[in-house]
Coordinates of C-alpha atoms in Angstrom, one line a residue:
Chain C
G1481 CA 118.4 44.7 -7.7
A1482 CA 115.3 43.7 -9.7
G1483 CA 113.1 41.0 -8.2
V1484 CA 111.0 38.4 -10.0
S1485 CA 108.6 40.0 -12.4
Q1486 CA 105.5 38.5 -14.0
T1487 CA 103.4 39.7 -16.9
P1488 CA 100.6 40.4 -17.3
S1489 CA 99.5 41.3 -13.8
N1490 CA 95.9 40.5 -14.8
K1491 CA 94.5 38.5 -17.6
V1492 CA 90.8 38.0 -18.4
T1493 CA 89.9 35.5 -21.1
E1494 CA 87.0 33.5 -22.3
K1495 CA 86.5 29.8 -21.8
G1496 CA 88.3 27.8 -24.5
K1497 CA 90.9 30.4 -25.2
Y1498 CA 94.7 30.0 -25.0
V1499 CA 96.8 32.1 -22.6
E1500 CA 100.5 32.6 -21.9
L1501 CA 101.9 33.9 -18.7
R1502 CA 105.4 35.1 -18.4
C1503 CA 107.9 35.0 -15.6
D1504 CA 111.3 36.9 -15.4
P1505 CA 113.3 35.4 -12.6
I1506 CA 116.1 37.1 -10.7
S1507 CA 119.2 37.1 -12.8
G1508 CA 121.5 34.2 -12.0
H1509 CA 118.8 32.1 -10.4
T1510 CA 118.9 28.6 -11.9
A1511 CA 115.8 27.3 -10.3
L1512 CA 112.3 28.5 -11.3
Y1513 CA 108.9 27.4 -10.0
W1514 CA 105.3 27.9 -11.1
Y1515 CA 102.5 27.7 -8.6
R1516 CA 98.8 28.6 -8.7
Q1517 CA 96.9 29.9 -5.7
S1518 CA 93.1 30.0 -5.3
L1519 CA 91.5 32.3 -2.7
G1520 CA 92.1 31.0 0.8
Q1521 CA 94.4 28.2 -0.4
G1522 CA 98.1 27.6 -0.3
P1523 CA 100.3 27.8 -3.3
E1524 CA 99.8 24.6 -5.4
F1525 CA 103.0 23.4 -7.0
L1526 CA 102.8 23.1 -10.8
I1527 CA 106.4 22.7 -12.2
Y1528 CA 110.0 23.2 -11.3
F1529 CA 112.8 24.1 -13.7
Q1530 CA 116.5 23.6 -13.1
G1531 CA 118.2 25.6 -15.9
T1532 CA 116.4 24.9 -19.1
G1533 CA 114.9 21.5 -18.2
A1534 CA 111.7 20.7 -16.3
A1535 CA 113.1 18.8 -13.3
D1536 CA 109.6 18.1 -11.9
D1537 CA 106.4 18.6 -13.8
S1538 CA 104.3 16.3 -11.7
G1539 CA 102.1 19.2 -10.4
L1540 CA 100.7 20.1 -13.8
P1541 CA 97.0 19.2 -13.6
N1542 CA 96.5 17.9 -17.1
D1543 CA 97.9 18.2 -20.6
R1544 CA 96.3 21.6 -21.2
F1545 CA 99.1 23.0 -19.1
F1546 CA 102.7 23.4 -20.4
A1547 CA 105.7 25.5 -19.5
V1548 CA 109.0 26.2 -21.1
R1549 CA 112.2 27.9 -20.2
P1550 CA 114.3 27.7 -23.4
E1551 CA 117.3 29.8 -22.4
G1552 CA 117.3 29.0 -18.7
S1553 CA 116.0 32.4 -17.7
V1554 CA 112.5 33.6 -18.7
S1555 CA 109.7 31.1 -18.4
T1556 CA 106.3 30.9 -20.0
L1557 CA 103.4 29.0 -18.7
K1558 CA 100.9 28.1 -21.4
I1559 CA 97.3 27.0 -20.9
Q1560 CA 95.3 25.7 -23.7
R1561 CA 91.5 25.5 -23.9
T1562 CA 91.1 27.4 -20.7
E1563 CA 88.3 26.4 -18.3
R1564 CA 86.6 28.4 -15.5
G1565 CA 88.3 26.3 -13.0
D1566 CA 91.7 27.6 -14.2
S1567 CA 90.9 31.0 -12.6
A1568 CA 93.5 31.7 -9.9
V1569 CA 96.6 33.7 -9.2
Y1570 CA 99.6 32.1 -10.9
L1571 CA 102.8 32.7 -9.0
C1572 CA 106.3 32.3 -10.2
A1573 CA 109.3 32.0 -7.9
S1574 CA 113.1 31.6 -8.4
S1575 CA 116.0 30.6 -6.3
L1576 CA 119.7 30.2 -6.4
G1577 CA 119.8 26.5 -6.7
Q1578 CA 117.5 24.1 -4.9
P1579 CA 116.6 23.8 -2.2
N1580 CA 117.0 27.4 -1.2
E1581 CA 115.0 30.5 -0.4
Q1582 CA 112.4 31.2 -3.1
F1583 CA 111.7 34.7 -4.2
F1584 CA 108.2 35.1 -5.5
G1585 CA 106.9 37.4 -8.2
P1586 CA 103.7 39.5 -7.7
G1587 CA 101.6 36.9 -9.6
T1588 CA 99.3 37.0 -12.6
R1589 CA 95.6 36.9 -11.8
L1590 CA 93.9 34.8 -14.4
T1591 CA 90.1 35.0 -14.8
V1592 CA 88.3 32.7 -17.2
L1593 CA 84.8 33.8 -18.0
Chain G
G265 CA 106.3 14.7 -4.0
E266 CA 106.9 15.3 -0.3
N267 CA 103.7 15.1 1.8
V268 CA 103.6 18.1 4.2
E269 CA 100.8 18.5 6.7
Q270 CA 100.4 21.7 8.7
H271 CA 98.4 22.4 11.9
P272 CA 96.5 24.3 13.1
S273 CA 94.6 25.8 10.1
T274 CA 93.7 28.9 12.2
L275 CA 95.3 30.3 15.3
S276 CA 94.2 33.3 17.3
V277 CA 96.3 34.8 20.1
Q278 CA 96.5 37.9 22.2
E279 CA 99.2 40.4 21.5
G280 CA 102.3 39.5 23.4
D281 CA 101.5 35.8 23.6
S282 CA 103.4 33.1 21.7
A283 CA 102.3 31.2 18.7
V284 CA 103.4 27.8 17.5
I285 CA 102.6 26.2 14.2
K286 CA 103.7 22.6 13.4
C287 CA 104.4 20.7 10.1
T288 CA 105.0 17.1 9.6
Y289 CA 106.7 15.6 6.6
S290 CA 106.9 12.1 5.1
D291 CA 110.3 11.9 3.4
S292 CA 113.0 11.1 6.0
A293 CA 115.7 12.1 3.4
S294 CA 114.5 15.7 3.5
N295 CA 117.1 18.3 4.6
Y296 CA 115.6 21.7 4.1
F297 CA 112.5 23.2 5.9
P298 CA 111.3 26.7 5.1
W299 CA 108.6 28.9 6.5
Y300 CA 106.8 31.6 4.5
K301 CA 104.6 34.4 5.5
Q302 CA 101.9 35.7 3.2
E303 CA 100.0 38.9 4.1
L304 CA 96.7 39.6 2.5
G305 CA 97.0 40.4 -1.2
K306 CA 100.8 40.0 -1.2
R307 CA 103.3 37.4 -2.3
P308 CA 104.7 34.7 0.1
Q309 CA 108.0 35.7 1.7
L310 CA 110.5 33.5 3.5
I311 CA 110.8 34.3 7.2
I312 CA 113.0 31.5 8.4
D313 CA 114.4 28.2 7.2
I314 CA 116.4 25.4 8.7
R315 CA 118.6 22.6 7.4
S316 CA 118.9 19.2 8.9
N317 CA 122.4 19.7 10.4
V318 CA 120.9 21.8 13.2
G319 CA 117.9 21.3 15.5
E320 CA 117.0 25.0 16.1
K321 CA 117.4 28.4 14.5
K322 CA 116.4 31.8 15.8
D323 CA 116.0 35.2 14.3
Q324 CA 114.8 37.7 16.8
R325 CA 111.2 36.8 17.8
I326 CA 111.0 33.9 15.3
A327 CA 112.4 30.4 15.7
V328 CA 112.2 27.1 13.9
T329 CA 112.8 23.8 15.6
L330 CA 113.3 20.5 13.8
N331 CA 112.8 16.9 15.1
K332 CA 114.1 14.6 12.4
T333 CA 113.2 11.5 14.4
A334 CA 109.6 12.4 14.6
K335 CA 109.7 14.1 11.2
H336 CA 108.2 17.4 12.2
F337 CA 109.3 21.0 12.4
S338 CA 107.7 23.9 14.1
L339 CA 107.5 27.7 13.8
H340 CA 107.6 29.7 17.1
I341 CA 106.7 33.3 17.2
T342 CA 107.2 35.0 20.6
E343 CA 105.8 38.4 21.8
T344 CA 103.4 38.4 19.0
Q345 CA 102.3 41.8 17.5
P346 CA 99.3 42.7 15.3
E347 CA 101.6 42.9 12.3
D348 CA 102.3 39.2 12.7
S349 CA 98.8 38.5 11.5
A350 CA 99.1 36.7 8.2
V351 CA 98.9 33.2 6.7
Y352 CA 102.0 31.1 7.4
F353 CA 103.1 28.2 5.2
C354 CA 105.6 25.5 5.7
A355 CA 107.1 23.7 2.7
G356 CA 109.0 20.5 2.0
E357 CA 112.3 20.2 0.3
D358 CA 110.6 19.8 -3.0
M359 CA 109.0 23.2 -2.4
R360 CA 105.4 21.9 -2.1
F361 CA 103.6 24.0 0.5
G362 CA 101.4 23.0 3.4
A363 CA 97.8 24.1 3.5
G364 CA 98.6 27.2 5.6
T365 CA 97.8 28.6 9.1
R366 CA 95.9 31.8 9.4
L367 CA 97.3 33.6 12.4
T368 CA 95.4 36.4 14.0
V369 CA 97.0 38.5 16.7
K370 CA 94.4 40.5 18.7
P371 CA 95.5 43.8 20.1

């Protein structure tokens, strides 16, 4: 079956712009996670959804970052007023409940010029 | 969230030797302990996990041991092969990852 997909695969934007990153989880997976990963670092937790609600958003670095999952399936990570320090690979993962094995998407590489 | 610390940060072994990576955690109520492998340019993938009702779990050359009293769990890879070279991450029950261990297996 289909795995986790993320779009776009690459996004180049200018400092100060707004970006949206999309994640399509595995069908039926109730838990969805967003991470960001910089080169040579581990995945940094951003936010976790259980169904439609954000069960833990304590990893969001500041109020420029926001994520939604309105129907309990697809999720969108939104970043306002992007900064060069936001450049990273943004990973999405889903699982059948929590805690359980996470299945990761291929990531979106965000570059802020 | 759960505080997970991972050691060592890098590990180099000869092919055929064993490798051990250790993680300590802070929340004594944690019950789920996964290990992920990330090859260069690829996404993390689960290689083994353990729940607190057992002390050890094995899958071929890979094993995980859990010491709930000391609050640590370890990944053991036996008979290492060059294709085991990757970065390995432990995670806590809240799915926050450790800093990673870069394992290099020299042929």
